[in-house]
XYZ file of C-alpha atoms in Angstrom:
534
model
C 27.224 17.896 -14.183
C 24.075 19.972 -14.461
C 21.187 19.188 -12.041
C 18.889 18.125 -15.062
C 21.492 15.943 -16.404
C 21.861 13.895 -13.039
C 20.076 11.111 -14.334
C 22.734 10.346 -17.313
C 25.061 9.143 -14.073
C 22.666 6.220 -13.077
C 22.420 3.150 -13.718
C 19.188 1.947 -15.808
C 18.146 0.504 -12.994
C 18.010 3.414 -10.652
C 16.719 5.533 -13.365
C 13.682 3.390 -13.556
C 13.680 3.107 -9.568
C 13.429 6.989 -9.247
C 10.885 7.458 -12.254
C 8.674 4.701 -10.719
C 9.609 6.502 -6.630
C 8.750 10.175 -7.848
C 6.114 8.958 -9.038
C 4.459 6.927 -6.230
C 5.287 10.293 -4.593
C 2.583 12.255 -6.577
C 0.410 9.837 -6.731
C 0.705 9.529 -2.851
C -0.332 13.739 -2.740
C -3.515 12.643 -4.856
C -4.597 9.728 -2.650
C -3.344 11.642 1.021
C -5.405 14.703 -0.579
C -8.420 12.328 -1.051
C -8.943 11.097 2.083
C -7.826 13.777 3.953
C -10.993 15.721 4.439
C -12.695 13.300 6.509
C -10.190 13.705 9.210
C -10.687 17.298 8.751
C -14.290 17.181 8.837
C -14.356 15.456 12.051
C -12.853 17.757 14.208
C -14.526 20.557 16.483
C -12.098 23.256 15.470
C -12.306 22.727 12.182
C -16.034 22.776 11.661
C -16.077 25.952 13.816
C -12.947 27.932 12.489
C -15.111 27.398 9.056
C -18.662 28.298 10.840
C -20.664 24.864 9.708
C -21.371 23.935 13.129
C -20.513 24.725 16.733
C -17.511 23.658 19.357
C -18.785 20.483 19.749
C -18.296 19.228 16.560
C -21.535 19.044 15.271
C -22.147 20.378 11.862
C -25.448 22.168 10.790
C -24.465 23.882 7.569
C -24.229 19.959 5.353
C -24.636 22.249 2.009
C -21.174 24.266 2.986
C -19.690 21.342 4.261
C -20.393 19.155 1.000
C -18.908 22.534 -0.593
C -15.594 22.529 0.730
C -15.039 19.814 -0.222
C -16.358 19.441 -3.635
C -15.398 22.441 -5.010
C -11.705 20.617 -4.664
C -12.905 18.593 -7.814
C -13.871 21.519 -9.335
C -9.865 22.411 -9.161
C -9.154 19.591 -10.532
C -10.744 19.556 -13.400
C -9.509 22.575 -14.606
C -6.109 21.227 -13.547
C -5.881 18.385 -14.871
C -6.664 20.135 -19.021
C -4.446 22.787 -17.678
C -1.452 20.662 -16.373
C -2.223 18.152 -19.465
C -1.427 20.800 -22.066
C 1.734 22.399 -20.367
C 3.025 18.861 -20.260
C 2.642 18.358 -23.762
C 4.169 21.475 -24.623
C 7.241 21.860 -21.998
C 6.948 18.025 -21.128
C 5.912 15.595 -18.370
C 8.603 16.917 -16.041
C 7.922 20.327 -16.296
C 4.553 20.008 -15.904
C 4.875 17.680 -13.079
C 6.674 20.796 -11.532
C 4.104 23.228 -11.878
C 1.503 20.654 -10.468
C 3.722 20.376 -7.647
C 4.171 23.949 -6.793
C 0.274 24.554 -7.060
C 0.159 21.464 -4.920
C 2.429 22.460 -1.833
C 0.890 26.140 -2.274
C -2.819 25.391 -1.476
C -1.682 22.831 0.981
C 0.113 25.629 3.216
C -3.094 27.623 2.299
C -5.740 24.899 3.491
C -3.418 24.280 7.324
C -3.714 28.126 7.188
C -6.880 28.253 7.010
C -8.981 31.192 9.057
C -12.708 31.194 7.083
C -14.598 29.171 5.064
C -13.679 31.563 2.314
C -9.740 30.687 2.893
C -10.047 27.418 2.181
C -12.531 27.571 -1.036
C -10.290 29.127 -2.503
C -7.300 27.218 -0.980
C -9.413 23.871 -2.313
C -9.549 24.786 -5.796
C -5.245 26.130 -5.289
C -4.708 22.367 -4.390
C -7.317 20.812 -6.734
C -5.312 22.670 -10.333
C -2.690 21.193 -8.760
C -3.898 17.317 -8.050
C -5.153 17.825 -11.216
C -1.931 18.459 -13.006
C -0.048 15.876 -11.603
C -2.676 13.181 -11.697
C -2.965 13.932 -15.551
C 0.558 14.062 -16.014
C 2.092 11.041 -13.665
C 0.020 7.824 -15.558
C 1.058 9.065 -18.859
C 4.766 9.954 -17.657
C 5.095 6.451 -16.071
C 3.013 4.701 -19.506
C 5.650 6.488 -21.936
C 8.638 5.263 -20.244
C 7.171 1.512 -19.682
C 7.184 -0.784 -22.066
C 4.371 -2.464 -23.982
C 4.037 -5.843 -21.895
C 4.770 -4.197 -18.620
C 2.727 -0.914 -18.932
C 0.243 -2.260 -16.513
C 2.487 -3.760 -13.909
C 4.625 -0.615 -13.766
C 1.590 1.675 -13.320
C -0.406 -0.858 -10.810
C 2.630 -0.767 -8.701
C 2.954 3.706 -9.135
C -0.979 3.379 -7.763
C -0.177 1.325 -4.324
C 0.636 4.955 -3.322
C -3.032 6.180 -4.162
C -4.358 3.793 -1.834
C -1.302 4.047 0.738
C -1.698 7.931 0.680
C -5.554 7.399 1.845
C -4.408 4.731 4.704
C -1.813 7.554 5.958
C -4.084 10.040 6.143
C -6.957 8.110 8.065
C -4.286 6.892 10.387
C -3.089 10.017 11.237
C -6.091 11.513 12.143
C -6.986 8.505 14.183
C -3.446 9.140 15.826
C -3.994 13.310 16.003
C -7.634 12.299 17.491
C -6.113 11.475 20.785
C -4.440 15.276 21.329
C -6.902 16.929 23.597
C -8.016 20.557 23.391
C -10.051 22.925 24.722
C -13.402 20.599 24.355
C -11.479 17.387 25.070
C -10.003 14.865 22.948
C -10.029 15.425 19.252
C -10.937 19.185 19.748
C -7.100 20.769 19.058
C -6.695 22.955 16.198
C -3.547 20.772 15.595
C -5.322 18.106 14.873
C -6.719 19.146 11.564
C -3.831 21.751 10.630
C -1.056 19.229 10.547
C -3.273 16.531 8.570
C -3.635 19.290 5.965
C -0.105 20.727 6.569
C 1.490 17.134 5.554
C 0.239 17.685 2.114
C 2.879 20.106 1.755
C 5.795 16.965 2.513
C 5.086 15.263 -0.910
C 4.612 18.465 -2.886
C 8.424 20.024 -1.385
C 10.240 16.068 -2.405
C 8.490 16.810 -6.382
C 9.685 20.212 -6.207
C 13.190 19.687 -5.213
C 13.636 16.284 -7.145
C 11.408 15.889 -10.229
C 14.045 18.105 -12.180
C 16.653 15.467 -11.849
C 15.051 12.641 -13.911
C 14.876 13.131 -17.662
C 11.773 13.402 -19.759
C 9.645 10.778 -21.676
C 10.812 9.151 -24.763
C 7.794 10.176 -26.783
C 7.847 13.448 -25.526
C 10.827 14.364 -26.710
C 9.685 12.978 -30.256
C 7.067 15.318 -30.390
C 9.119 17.984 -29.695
C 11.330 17.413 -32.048
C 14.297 15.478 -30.479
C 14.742 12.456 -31.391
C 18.644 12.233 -30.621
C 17.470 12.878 -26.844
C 14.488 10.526 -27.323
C 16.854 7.707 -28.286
C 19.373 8.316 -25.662
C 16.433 8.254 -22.615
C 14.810 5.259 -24.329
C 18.788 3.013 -24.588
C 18.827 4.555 -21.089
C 15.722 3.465 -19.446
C 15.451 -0.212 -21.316
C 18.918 -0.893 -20.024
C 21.349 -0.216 -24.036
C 21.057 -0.530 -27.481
C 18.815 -3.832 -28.580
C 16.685 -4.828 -31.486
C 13.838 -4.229 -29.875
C 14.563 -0.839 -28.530
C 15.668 0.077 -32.521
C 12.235 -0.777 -33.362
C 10.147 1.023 -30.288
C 12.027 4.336 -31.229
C 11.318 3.639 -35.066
C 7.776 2.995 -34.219
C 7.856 6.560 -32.396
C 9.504 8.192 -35.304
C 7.015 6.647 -37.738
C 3.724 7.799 -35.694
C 5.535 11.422 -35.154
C 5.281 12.107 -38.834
C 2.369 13.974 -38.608
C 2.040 15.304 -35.083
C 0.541 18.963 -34.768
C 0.916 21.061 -31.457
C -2.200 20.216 -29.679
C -3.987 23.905 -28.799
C -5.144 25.211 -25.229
C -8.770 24.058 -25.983
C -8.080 20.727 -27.713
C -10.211 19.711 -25.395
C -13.201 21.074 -25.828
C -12.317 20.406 -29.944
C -12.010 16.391 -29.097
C -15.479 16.549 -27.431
C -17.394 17.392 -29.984
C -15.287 15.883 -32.766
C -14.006 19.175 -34.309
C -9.893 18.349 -33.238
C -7.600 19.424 -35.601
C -5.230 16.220 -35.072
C -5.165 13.742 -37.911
C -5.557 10.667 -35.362
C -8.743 9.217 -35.773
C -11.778 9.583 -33.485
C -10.379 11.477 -30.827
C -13.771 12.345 -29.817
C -14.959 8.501 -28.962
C -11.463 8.060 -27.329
C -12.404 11.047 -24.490
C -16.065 9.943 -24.221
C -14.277 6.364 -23.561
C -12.136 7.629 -20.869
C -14.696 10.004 -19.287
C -17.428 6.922 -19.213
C -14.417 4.600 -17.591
C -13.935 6.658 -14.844
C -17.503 7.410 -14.162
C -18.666 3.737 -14.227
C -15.537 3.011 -11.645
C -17.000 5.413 -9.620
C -20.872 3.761 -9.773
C -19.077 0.616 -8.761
C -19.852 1.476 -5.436
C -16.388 2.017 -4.366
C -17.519 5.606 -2.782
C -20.572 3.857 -1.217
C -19.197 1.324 0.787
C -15.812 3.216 2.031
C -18.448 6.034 3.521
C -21.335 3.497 5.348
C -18.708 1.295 6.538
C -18.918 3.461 9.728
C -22.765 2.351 9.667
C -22.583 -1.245 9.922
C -19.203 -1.237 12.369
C -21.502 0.380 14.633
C -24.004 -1.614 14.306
C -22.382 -4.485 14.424
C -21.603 -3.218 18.590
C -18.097 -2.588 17.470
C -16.161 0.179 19.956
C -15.293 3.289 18.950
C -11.524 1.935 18.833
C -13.026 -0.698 17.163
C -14.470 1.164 14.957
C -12.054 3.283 13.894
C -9.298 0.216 13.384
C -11.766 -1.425 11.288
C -12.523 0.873 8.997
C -8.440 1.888 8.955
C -8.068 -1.094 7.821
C -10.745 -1.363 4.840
C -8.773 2.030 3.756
C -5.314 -0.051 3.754
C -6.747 -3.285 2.628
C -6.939 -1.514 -1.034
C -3.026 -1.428 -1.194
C -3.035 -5.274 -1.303
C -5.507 -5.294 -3.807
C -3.066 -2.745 -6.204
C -0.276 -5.050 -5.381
C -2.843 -7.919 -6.921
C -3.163 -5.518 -10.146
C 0.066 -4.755 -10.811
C 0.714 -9.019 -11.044
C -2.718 -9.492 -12.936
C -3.719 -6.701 -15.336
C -0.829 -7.255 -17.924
C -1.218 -10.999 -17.709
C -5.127 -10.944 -18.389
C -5.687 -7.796 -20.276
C -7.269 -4.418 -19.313
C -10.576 -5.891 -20.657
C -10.576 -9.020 -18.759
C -9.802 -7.240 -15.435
C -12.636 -5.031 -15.940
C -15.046 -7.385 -16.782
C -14.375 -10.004 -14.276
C -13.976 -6.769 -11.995
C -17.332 -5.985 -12.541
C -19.059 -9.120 -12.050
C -17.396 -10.273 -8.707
C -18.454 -6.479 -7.790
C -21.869 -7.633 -8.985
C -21.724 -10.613 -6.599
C -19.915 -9.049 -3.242
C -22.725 -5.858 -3.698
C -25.558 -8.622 -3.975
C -24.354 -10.134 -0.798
C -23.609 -7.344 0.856
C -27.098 -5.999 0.167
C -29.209 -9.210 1.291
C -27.124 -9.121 4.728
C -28.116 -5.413 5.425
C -31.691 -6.582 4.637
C -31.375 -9.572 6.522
C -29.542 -7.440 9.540
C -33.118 -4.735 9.144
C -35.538 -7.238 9.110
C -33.912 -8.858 12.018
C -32.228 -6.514 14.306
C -31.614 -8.929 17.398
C -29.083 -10.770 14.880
C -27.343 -7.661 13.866
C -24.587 -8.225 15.799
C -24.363 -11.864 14.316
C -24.456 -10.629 10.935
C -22.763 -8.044 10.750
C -19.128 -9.493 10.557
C -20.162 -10.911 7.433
C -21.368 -7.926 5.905
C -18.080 -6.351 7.231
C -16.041 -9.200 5.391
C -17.747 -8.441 1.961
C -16.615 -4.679 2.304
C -13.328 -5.720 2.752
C -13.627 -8.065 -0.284
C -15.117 -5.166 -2.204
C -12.145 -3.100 -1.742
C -9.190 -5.640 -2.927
C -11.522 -6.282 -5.999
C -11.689 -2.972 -6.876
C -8.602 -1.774 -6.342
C -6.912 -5.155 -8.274
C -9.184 -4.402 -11.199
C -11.083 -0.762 -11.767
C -8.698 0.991 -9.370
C -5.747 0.815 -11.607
C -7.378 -0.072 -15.365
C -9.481 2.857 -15.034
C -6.463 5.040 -15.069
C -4.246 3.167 -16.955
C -6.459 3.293 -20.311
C -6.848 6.826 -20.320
C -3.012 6.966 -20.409
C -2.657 4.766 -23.487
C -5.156 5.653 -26.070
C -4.292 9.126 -26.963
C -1.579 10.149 -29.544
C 1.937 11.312 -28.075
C 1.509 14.884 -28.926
C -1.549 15.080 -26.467
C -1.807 12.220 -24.280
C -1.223 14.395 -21.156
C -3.896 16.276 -22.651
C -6.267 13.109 -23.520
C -5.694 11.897 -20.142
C -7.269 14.949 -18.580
C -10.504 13.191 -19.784
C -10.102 9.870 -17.699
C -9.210 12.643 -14.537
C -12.505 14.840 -15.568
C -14.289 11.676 -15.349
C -12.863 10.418 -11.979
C -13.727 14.073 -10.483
C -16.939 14.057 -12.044
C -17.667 9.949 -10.629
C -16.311 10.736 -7.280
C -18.098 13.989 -7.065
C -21.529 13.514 -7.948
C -21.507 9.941 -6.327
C -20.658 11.313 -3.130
C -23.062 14.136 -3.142
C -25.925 11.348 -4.290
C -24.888 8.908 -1.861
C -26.902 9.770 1.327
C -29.723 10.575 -0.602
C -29.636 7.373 -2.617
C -28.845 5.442 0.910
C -31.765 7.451 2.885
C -34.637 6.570 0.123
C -33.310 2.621 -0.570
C -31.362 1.822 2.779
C -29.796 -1.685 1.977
C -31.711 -1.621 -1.619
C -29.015 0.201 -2.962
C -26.397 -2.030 -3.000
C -28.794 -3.955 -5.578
C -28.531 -0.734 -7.465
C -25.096 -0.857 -8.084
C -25.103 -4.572 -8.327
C -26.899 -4.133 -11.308
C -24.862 -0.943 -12.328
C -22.303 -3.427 -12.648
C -23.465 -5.965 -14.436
C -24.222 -3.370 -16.810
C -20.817 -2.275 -17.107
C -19.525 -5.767 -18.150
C -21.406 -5.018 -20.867
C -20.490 -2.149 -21.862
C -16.787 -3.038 -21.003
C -17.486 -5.989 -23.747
C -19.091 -4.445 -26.506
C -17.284 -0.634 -26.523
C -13.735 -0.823 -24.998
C -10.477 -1.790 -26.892
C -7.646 -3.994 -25.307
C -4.587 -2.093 -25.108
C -2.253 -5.434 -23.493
C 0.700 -5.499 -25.302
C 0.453 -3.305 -27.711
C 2.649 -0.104 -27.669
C 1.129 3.141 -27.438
C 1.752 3.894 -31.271
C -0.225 1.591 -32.644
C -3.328 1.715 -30.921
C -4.101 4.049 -33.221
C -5.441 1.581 -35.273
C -7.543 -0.016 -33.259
C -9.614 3.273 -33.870
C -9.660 3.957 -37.196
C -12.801 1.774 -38.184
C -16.152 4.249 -37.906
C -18.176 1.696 -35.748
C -17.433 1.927 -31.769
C -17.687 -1.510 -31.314
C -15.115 -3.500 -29.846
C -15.133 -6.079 -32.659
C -14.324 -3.353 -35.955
C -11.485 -2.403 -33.518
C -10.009 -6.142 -33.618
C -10.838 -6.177 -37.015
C -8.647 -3.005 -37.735
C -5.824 -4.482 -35.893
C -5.973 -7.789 -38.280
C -5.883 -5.531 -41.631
C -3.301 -3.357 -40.393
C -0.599 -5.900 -40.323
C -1.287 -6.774 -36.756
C -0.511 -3.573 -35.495
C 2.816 -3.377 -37.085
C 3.247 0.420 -37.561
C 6.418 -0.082 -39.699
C 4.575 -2.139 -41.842
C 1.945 0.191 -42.093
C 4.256 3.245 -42.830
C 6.004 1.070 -45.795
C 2.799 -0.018 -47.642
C 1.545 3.469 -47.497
C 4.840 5.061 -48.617
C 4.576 2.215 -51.324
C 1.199 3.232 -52.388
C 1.811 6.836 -52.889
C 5.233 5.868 -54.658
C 2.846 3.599 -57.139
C 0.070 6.625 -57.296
C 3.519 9.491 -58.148
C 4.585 7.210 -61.185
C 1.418 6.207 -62.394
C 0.616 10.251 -62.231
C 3.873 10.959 -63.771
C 3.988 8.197 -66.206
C 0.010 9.490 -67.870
C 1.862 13.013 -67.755
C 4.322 11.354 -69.920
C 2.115 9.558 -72.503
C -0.106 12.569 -72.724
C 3.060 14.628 -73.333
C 3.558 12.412 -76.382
């Protein structure tokens, strides 16, 4: 049996299994990739083999620092629209391919690294490719889930985002220990293998992505729906009712798919797209605002001055360092949480509620750093406390915005260029990420504690906005969310009105009574043709 074919010999059960494992393995490359540099950036040989500070370590070039490893995201971007539109014309497997070789090239390229030079341009090598798989994955895992477990299935795909970050802070603190020519920490080994080990999940996508078949709804668009059927019996365990209806339901919204172009993208923006689904153009600024409101959570701010009040607190360097390894791994319980929660409650609901405890734990965590200024002889009290609401930060996040924020991008955009659509929601978390970390030691440096009040508030605005602009997507399958944007208004409310005229979201419905209308309109033409004949 061909290699592509392998999956026809497993059971539905294992097919899910190694959709759902191949995919925790990408998404593992995008989380190891994101935390990687700080490992990187604290070794001596690094920061001189790149010339942004001397032997010891000490880096005097920030601007070419903060370069290195921002102009990653840059990669990414272009990655991400890139990968997204291969995917949606060669499909989610094949484009998870190319992702991967891009991946486990710049990853040799970054351990090789001999200038600062090398490894700009090995960045950006390894950023198309994050890009491209992180666009890809989430809509590859949404299309082959089904409506009521979407969330739980994709919650479960992102414990490897935050498991991937864990590894790699824990093997730098492990590497740390190797001794070189300036003492401990100072080996050129330290930093090459952290960015060698990229390379590990890149070669398993490489070599195994080819066995499992592609998406359902990709293979509608394309024009096969006798393969589309046989992957969806496959995957939702034989022939039922309901899975009858979900590939009817495809059929029906496929009836007037048209290729999405290399610059879709940049059509969608500005509302010029040549698709016939309606307001593409609010659905990207929708994903690309998600992403950067996750981002102005906070989330970036407290993982960086966690260091800050550890050491304050009179913590080790041990200490330290096991502390703050374990605020990195404390976000894999909080996916766990997600995965149980955000198909139960809603994508709205999570958000919201996300946002407010966010609101809260920021608030706290804000009056103990002022508390902890104003009275430094109880810093070491106080501390601990602060230290606790970091750690409650992080499982709130990462049950709520760390997985919604992803999953919505994946289920709002038509089949024929979801990959594509979700390139917005992966702009926006480069874009979040990015610019937050860039602003984050200035913002920290001209508020000190202050500006956790800042994003308290920053969060309380974006229950708001969560409210009154974004769409709930829970149990709904991916073809008929289309209606939920057909109204003109952006508000949340003509959206739930839309769904109530439109037969609930019944698509088959839909497609009937406007087959029936233009049957009516054809006789009524045909029968005045008649009379006038006469």
């Amino acid at each position: 049996m061909p290699y592509s074919t392998y999956w026809k010999r497993l059971s539905p059960g294992a097919l899910n299994f190694w959709i759902q494992a191949f995919s925790l393995i990408a998404i593992f490359f995008e989380g190891y990739d994101q935390g990687v540099m700080g490992g990187v950036n604290a070794s001596s040989n690094y920061v001189s083999t790149v010339d942004i500070g001397g032997t010891d370590g000490v880096v005097t070039n920030v601007t070419k620092q903060g370069g290195i490893v921002s102009i990653y995201y840059l990669g990414a971007i272009v990655g991400c629209f890139a990968g997204g539109w291969i995917a949606d014309r060669v499909g989610r497997v094949n484009g998870t391919l190319v992702g991967a070789v891009f991946a486990m090239i710049g990853g040799a390229l970054q351990a090789a690294t001999q200038s600062a030079t090398f490894i700009l341009v090995a960045r950006v090598v390894t950023g198309l490719g994050t890009g491209a798989l992180t666009a890809i994955i989430p809509v590859y895992v949404s299309e082959t889930s089904t409506s009521h477990g979407r969330g739980k299935f994709l919650g479960l795909v992102f414990i490897a985002n935050y498991l991937g970050i864990a590894v790699a802070y824990w093997l730098d603190f492990g590497l740390s220990f190797i001794r070189g020519d300036y003492g401990p920490g100072s080996s050129s080994v330290r930093w090459r293998f952290l960015l060698a080990f990229q390379c590990f999940p890149a070669i398993l996508l490489v070599i195994g992505i080819k066995m499992l078949p592609d998406s359902p709804r990709y293979y509608i668009s394309a024009g096969q729906p006798e393969m589309a059927l046989e992957v969806l019996e496959h995957v939702r365990g034989g022939k039922s009712d309901a899975t009858d209806r979900e590939f009817q339901e495809m059929v029906a919204a496929s009836s007037t798919v048209k290729p999405a172009s290399p610059l879709e993208f940049a059509k969608i923006l500005v509302g010029r797209s040549d698709s016939d689904a309606p307001h593409l153009a609010r659905r990207a600024w929708l994903c690309l605002w998600l992403q950067i409101m996750a981002s102005y959570t906070a989330i970036t701010a407290v993982t960086a001055y966690a260091p800050i009040l550890l050491s304050a607190a009179g913590y080790s360097t041990i200490k330290q360092n096991g502390l703050a390894g374990g605020l990195s791994t404390v976000g894999i319980i909080g996916t766990i949480i997600s995965a149980y929660v955000v198909d139960r409650f809603g994508r709205r609901k999570c958000l919201m509620w996300g946002a407010f405890g966010l609101v809260l734990v920021n608030a706290i965590a804000g009056g103990l750093y002022e508390a902890s200024r104003r009275n430094p002889d109880k810093a070491a009290t106080i501390a601990p406390a602060a230290v606790t609401m970091l750690f409650l930060f992080n499982v709130i996040y990462a049950s709520t915005w760390g997985t919604v924020a992803f999953l919505i991008p994946t289920e709002i955009f038509p089949s024929e260029m979801r990959a594509q659509g979700n390139g917005f929601g992966v702009t926006g978390w480069a874009i979040g990420v990015g610019t937050t970390t860039l602003a984050n030691p200035s913002i920290f440096a001209s508020l000190e504690n202050r500006a956790y009040f800042l994003f308290a508030g920053l969060n309380l605005l974006w229950v708001v906005t969560v409210y009154f602009f974004y769409p709930e997507t829970k149990d709904r399958s991916l073809e008929s969310i289309n209606i939920l944007f057909i109204p003109n208004s952006p508000f949340n409310s003509a959206a739930e009105k839309s769904w109530r005229e439109h037969h609930n979201g019944d698509v088959l419905a839909e497609r009937a009574e406007r087959m029936d209308e233009e049957k009516h309109r054809f006789e009524h033409a045909d029968s005045r043709g008649s009379s006038q004949g006469v």
